[in-house]
Coordinates of C-alpha atoms and ligand atoms in Angstrom, one line a residue:
M1 CA 0.0 0.0 0.0
P2 CA 2.1 3.0 -1.2
S3 CA 1.7 5.9 1.2
Y4 CA 2.1 9.7 0.5
V5 CA 2.1 12.8 2.6
I6 CA 1.4 16.1 0.8
T7 CA 1.8 19.4 2.5
G8 CA -0.3 22.5 1.6
A9 CA -3.1 20.1 0.5
A10 CA -6.1 22.4 1.1
R11 CA -6.0 24.0 -2.3
G12 CA -4.0 24.5 -5.6
I13 CA -1.4 22.0 -6.6
G14 CA -1.3 20.3 -3.2
F15 CA -5.0 19.4 -3.3
E16 CA -4.6 18.1 -6.9
F17 CA -1.7 15.8 -5.7
V18 CA -4.1 14.3 -3.1
R19 CA -6.9 14.0 -5.6
Q20 CA -4.9 12.2 -8.3
L21 CA -3.0 10.0 -5.9
S22 CA -6.2 8.9 -4.1
V23 CA -7.7 7.7 -7.4
Q24 CA -5.5 4.6 -7.0
P25 CA -7.4 2.6 -4.2
D26 CA -4.1 1.0 -3.1
N27 CA -2.5 4.3 -2.2
V28 CA -2.9 5.8 1.3
V29 CA -2.8 9.6 1.0
F30 CA -2.3 12.1 3.8
G31 CA -3.1 15.7 3.1
L32 CA -1.5 18.0 5.5
V33 CA -3.1 21.4 6.0
R34 CA -2.4 24.3 8.3
N35 CA -6.0 24.8 9.2
K36 CA -8.5 21.9 9.0
S37 CA -11.5 24.2 9.5
T38 CA -10.9 26.0 6.2
A39 CA -9.8 22.9 4.2
T40 CA -13.4 22.3 3.0
K41 CA -12.6 20.8 -0.4
L42 CA -10.1 18.4 1.0
L43 CA -12.4 17.3 3.9
E44 CA -15.1 16.6 1.3
L45 CA -12.7 14.5 -0.7
A46 CA -11.6 12.6 2.4
D47 CA -15.3 12.1 3.3
G48 CA -15.9 10.4 0.0
S49 CA -12.7 8.3 -0.1
S50 CA -11.5 5.5 2.1
N51 CA -7.8 6.2 1.5
V52 CA -7.5 10.0 2.2
H53 CA -6.6 11.3 5.6
V54 CA -6.4 14.9 6.7
L55 CA -3.8 16.1 9.2
Q56 CA -3.2 19.6 10.6
A57 CA 0.2 21.2 11.0
D58 CA 1.7 24.6 10.2
I59 CA 5.1 23.6 8.6
A60 CA 6.7 26.4 10.6
D61 CA 5.8 24.4 13.7
A62 CA 8.3 21.6 14.2
Q63 CA 6.3 20.1 17.1
A64 CA 3.1 20.0 15.1
L65 CA 4.9 18.2 12.3
K66 CA 6.3 15.6 14.7
E67 CA 2.7 15.0 15.9
A68 CA 1.5 14.7 12.3
A69 CA 4.2 12.1 11.6
T70 CA 3.1 10.1 14.7
E71 CA -0.4 10.1 13.3
V72 CA 0.8 8.9 10.0
A73 CA 2.9 6.2 11.6
K74 CA -0.1 4.8 13.5
I75 CA -1.9 4.2 10.2
T76 CA 1.1 3.0 8.1
D77 CA 2.8 0.9 10.7
G78 CA 5.7 3.4 11.0
T79 CA 6.5 3.8 7.3
L80 CA 6.1 6.4 4.6
D81 CA 6.9 5.9 0.9
C82 CA 6.8 9.4 -0.4
L83 CA 6.8 13.0 1.0
I84 CA 5.7 15.8 -1.2
N85 CA 6.7 19.2 0.2
N86 CA 4.3 21.4 -1.6
A87 CA 3.3 24.1 0.9
A88 CA 4.8 27.5 0.3
F89 CA 4.6 31.2 1.3
L90 CA 4.3 33.7 -1.4
E91 CA 3.7 37.3 -0.5
M92 CA 0.9 38.4 -2.9
E93 CA 0.8 42.2 -2.5
R94 CA 4.5 42.9 -3.1
R95 CA 5.6 40.2 -5.5
H96 CA 5.9 42.8 -8.3
L97 CA 8.6 44.7 -6.5
T98 CA 12.3 44.6 -7.1
L99 CA 14.5 44.3 -4.0
D100 CA 15.7 47.9 -4.3
A101 CA 12.1 49.2 -4.5
Y102 CA 10.9 47.3 -1.4
P103 CA 9.5 49.4 1.4
E104 CA 12.0 49.1 4.2
E105 CA 9.5 47.9 6.8
F106 CA 8.6 44.9 4.6
L107 CA 12.0 43.8 3.2
A108 CA 13.3 41.8 6.1
K109 CA 9.8 40.6 7.0
D110 CA 9.1 39.2 3.6
L111 CA 12.5 37.6 3.4
R112 CA 12.1 36.0 6.9
D113 CA 8.5 34.8 6.2
S114 CA 9.6 33.2 2.9
F115 CA 12.6 31.6 4.6
E116 CA 10.6 30.4 7.5
V117 CA 8.1 28.4 5.4
N118 CA 9.9 27.7 2.1
V119 CA 13.2 26.7 3.6
I120 CA 13.1 26.1 7.3
G121 CA 9.5 24.7 7.1
V122 CA 10.6 22.2 4.5
I123 CA 13.6 21.1 6.5
Q124 CA 11.4 20.6 9.6
T125 CA 9.0 18.6 7.5
V126 CA 11.7 16.4 6.1
N127 CA 13.2 15.8 9.5
A128 CA 9.8 14.9 11.0
F129 CA 9.0 12.4 8.4
L130 CA 12.5 11.0 7.7
P131 CA 12.2 8.1 10.2
L132 CA 9.1 6.9 8.4
I133 CA 10.7 7.4 4.9
R134 CA 13.7 5.4 5.9
K135 CA 11.4 2.5 6.6
G136 CA 9.4 3.0 3.4
T137 CA 9.7 1.1 0.2
M138 CA 9.7 3.9 -2.4
K139 CA 11.9 6.3 -0.4
K140 CA 11.2 9.5 -2.3
V141 CA 11.0 13.1 -1.2
L142 CA 9.8 15.8 -3.5
A143 CA 10.1 19.6 -2.9
L144 CA 8.1 22.0 -5.0
S145 CA 10.5 24.7 -6.1
S146 CA 10.1 27.3 -8.8
A147 CA 11.8 28.4 -12.0
Q148 CA 12.1 31.7 -10.2
G149 CA 14.7 30.0 -8.0
D150 CA 16.7 29.0 -11.0
L151 CA 19.7 31.4 -11.3
D152 CA 20.1 30.9 -15.1
A153 CA 16.4 31.4 -15.8
A154 CA 16.2 34.6 -13.6
L155 CA 19.3 36.0 -15.4
N156 CA 18.4 35.0 -18.9
V157 CA 14.7 35.7 -18.9
G158 CA 15.4 38.9 -16.9
I159 CA 13.3 38.4 -13.7
A160 CA 14.1 41.0 -11.1
I161 CA 10.8 40.8 -9.2
A162 CA 9.6 38.4 -6.4
G163 CA 13.0 38.6 -4.6
P164 CA 12.1 37.1 -1.3
Y165 CA 10.2 34.1 -2.8
S166 CA 12.9 33.5 -5.5
V167 CA 15.8 33.7 -2.9
S168 CA 13.9 31.2 -0.7
K169 CA 13.3 28.8 -3.6
A170 CA 17.0 28.9 -4.7
A171 CA 17.9 28.1 -1.1
L172 CA 15.4 25.2 -1.1
N173 CA 17.2 23.7 -4.1
M174 CA 20.4 23.6 -2.0
V175 CA 18.5 22.1 0.9
V176 CA 17.4 19.3 -1.5
V177 CA 21.1 18.8 -2.6
K178 CA 22.2 18.6 1.0
Y179 CA 19.7 15.8 1.8
A180 CA 20.4 14.0 -1.5
V181 CA 24.1 13.8 -0.6
R182 CA 23.4 12.8 3.0
F183 CA 21.0 10.0 2.1
R184 CA 22.3 8.7 -1.2
D185 CA 23.8 5.7 0.5
E186 CA 20.4 4.8 2.0
G187 CA 18.7 5.0 -1.4
I188 CA 16.4 8.0 -0.6
V189 CA 15.7 10.1 -3.7
F190 CA 15.3 13.8 -3.1
L191 CA 14.1 16.0 -6.0
S192 CA 13.3 19.7 -6.5
I193 CA 10.6 20.2 -9.1
S194 CA 9.1 23.3 -10.6
P195 CA 5.5 22.6 -11.5
G196 CA 5.5 25.1 -14.4
L197 CA 3.3 28.2 -14.5
V198 CA 0.1 26.8 -12.9
N199 CA -3.3 28.5 -12.6
T200 CA -3.9 28.4 -8.9
Q201 CA -4.8 32.1 -8.4
Q202 CA -7.7 32.7 -6.1
G203 CA -8.7 36.1 -7.4
P204 CA -7.3 38.9 -9.5
P205 CA -4.1 40.5 -8.2
P206 CA -3.9 44.2 -7.3
P207 CA -3.5 46.4 -10.5
A208 CA 0.3 47.1 -9.9
V209 CA 1.0 43.4 -9.5
Q210 CA -1.2 42.6 -12.6
A211 CA 0.8 45.1 -14.7
E212 CA 4.1 43.5 -13.7
M213 CA 2.7 40.0 -14.4
V214 CA 1.8 41.1 -17.9
A215 CA 5.3 42.4 -18.4
L216 CA 6.8 39.2 -17.2
K217 CA 4.6 37.2 -19.5
D218 CA 5.9 39.2 -22.4
R219 CA 9.5 38.4 -21.4
L220 CA 8.7 34.7 -21.0
E221 CA 7.0 34.6 -24.5
K222 CA 10.1 36.2 -26.0
F223 CA 12.4 33.8 -24.3
Y224 CA 10.3 30.7 -24.9
P225 CA 8.8 31.4 -28.4
D226 CA 7.2 27.9 -28.6
W227 CA 5.3 28.4 -25.3
N228 CA 1.5 28.8 -25.9
G229 CA 1.4 31.7 -23.3
K230 CA -1.2 29.9 -21.1
P231 CA -0.7 28.6 -17.6
L232 CA -1.2 24.9 -16.9
E233 CA -4.2 23.7 -15.0
P234 CA -3.2 21.9 -11.7
E235 CA -4.5 18.6 -13.2
E236 CA -2.0 18.7 -16.0
S237 CA 0.9 19.9 -14.0
V238 CA 0.4 17.3 -11.3
R239 CA 0.0 14.5 -13.8
M240 CA 3.4 15.5 -15.4
Q241 CA 5.1 15.9 -12.0
L242 CA 3.9 12.4 -10.9
E243 CA 5.4 11.0 -14.1
V244 CA 8.8 12.7 -13.2
L245 CA 8.5 11.5 -9.6
E246 CA 7.8 7.9 -10.7
K247 CA 10.8 7.8 -13.0
A248 CA 13.2 9.5 -10.7
T249 CA 16.1 7.2 -9.6
I250 CA 18.8 7.6 -7.0
E251 CA 21.3 8.7 -9.8
E252 CA 19.1 11.8 -10.2
S253 CA 18.8 12.5 -6.5
G254 CA 19.4 16.2 -5.8
A255 CA 18.4 17.4 -9.2
F256 CA 16.2 20.4 -9.9
V257 CA 13.9 19.8 -12.8
S258 CA 10.7 21.1 -14.3
Q259 CA 7.4 19.2 -14.8
H260 CA 9.0 17.9 -18.0
G261 CA 11.8 16.4 -16.1
N262 CA 14.4 18.7 -17.6
K263 CA 15.4 22.4 -17.5
Y264 CA 12.6 23.6 -19.8
W265 CA 10.6 25.7 -17.3
M266 CA 7.4 26.6 -19.2
Ligands
NAP301 N1 1.3 28.0 -9.1 C1 2.4 28.2 -9.8 O1 2.4 28.7 -10.9 C2 3.7 27.8 -9.2 C3 4.9 28.0 -9.9 C4 6.1 27.7 -9.4 C5 6.2 27.0 -8.2 N2 5.0 26.8 -7.5 C6 5.1 26.1 -6.2 O2 4.2 25.0 -6.1 C7 3.7 24.8 -4.8 C8 2.2 24.9 -4.8 O3 1.8 26.1 -5.4 P1 0.3 26.6 -5.4 O4 0.2 27.6 -6.5 O5 -0.6 25.5 -5.4 O6 0.2 27.4 -4.1 P2 -1.0 28.0 -3.3 O7 -2.3 27.9 -4.1 O8 -0.6 29.4 -2.8 O9 -1.2 27.0 -2.0 C9 -0.1 27.0 -1.1 C10 -0.5 26.1 0.0 O10 0.5 26.1 1.0 C11 -0.1 26.2 2.3 N3 0.7 26.9 3.2 C12 1.2 28.1 3.2 N4 2.0 28.3 4.3 C13 1.9 27.2 5.1 C14 2.4 26.9 6.3 N5 3.2 27.7 7.0 N6 2.1 25.6 6.8 C15 1.4 24.8 6.1 N7 0.8 25.1 4.9 C16 1.1 26.3 4.4 C17 -1.4 27.0 2.0 O11 -2.3 26.8 3.1 P3 -3.7 27.7 3.2 O12 -4.6 27.0 2.3 O13 -4.0 27.5 4.7 O14 -3.3 29.1 2.9 C18 -1.9 26.5 0.7 O15 -2.6 25.3 0.9 C19 4.4 25.9 -4.0 O16 5.5 25.4 -3.4 C20 4.8 27.0 -5.0 O17 5.9 27.7 -4.6 C21 3.8 27.2 -7.9

């Protein structure tokens, strides 16, 4: 019975991971959310499925993560096959700003918040679930990164905005490398993956953000002339990511790839 834990499972890409994985009746799927009371869609899915469990933990809270791991262990006999670190912090109001244009009162805050969730939160999650992963069969750990954390893409496309988020995702890629090196001998595969540009927006962004997003889209279209200019739906992105995850071997552990399994980010 392959088992999966997915963080940030209340909505967006995380919810879609739970949905697709739970279609296989043999899988046991744990959706981890920071607030059960607002995770309506996931609770409905769990109500209608025998193989979906909902757990609550803020990934910035190491103790809550340990308790979640204990809950999983009770159901899986102490094992876990695959951990999908999907939860992330993205500041929505200031993501169009360049680092030099940041209001001073928010610069350190947004950097800290991004680091707390996207870097420290992932490390805490991995550490909490590692004892279970070590006893699992599949032994895979995925971290949802972003092309914005790819140094070459940022330089070559010309992306100066979303500094705190991008810096945290670049750091996350290094976190994955550190774990990959540490656990290569034990056969645990760690992978950073960018899901592509995926339509998970909950509402229209503020006008200033919208204008910068249009400018970014223009740059992306120039850099990737064969891109159709449309974001992926979560369904397609997750389907592609699961194919990459399934194929990933220990030789690739530590890599940072796109939903295509390579460095093509769109
Ligand atoms: N969408 C894209 O185009 C895109 C592109 C590149 C990379 N990514 C990456 O893909 C992943 C999923 O993206 P998405 O668009 O689906 O994101 P999203 O819609 O913003 O969802 C993020 C999820 O993370 C959860 N979360 C945030 N902080 C948390 C915390 N401290 N503890 C636990 N959960 C927390 C949120 O919980 P609440 O529901 O409680 O807020 C939410 O469920 C992220 O890692 C993101 O950086 C996305």
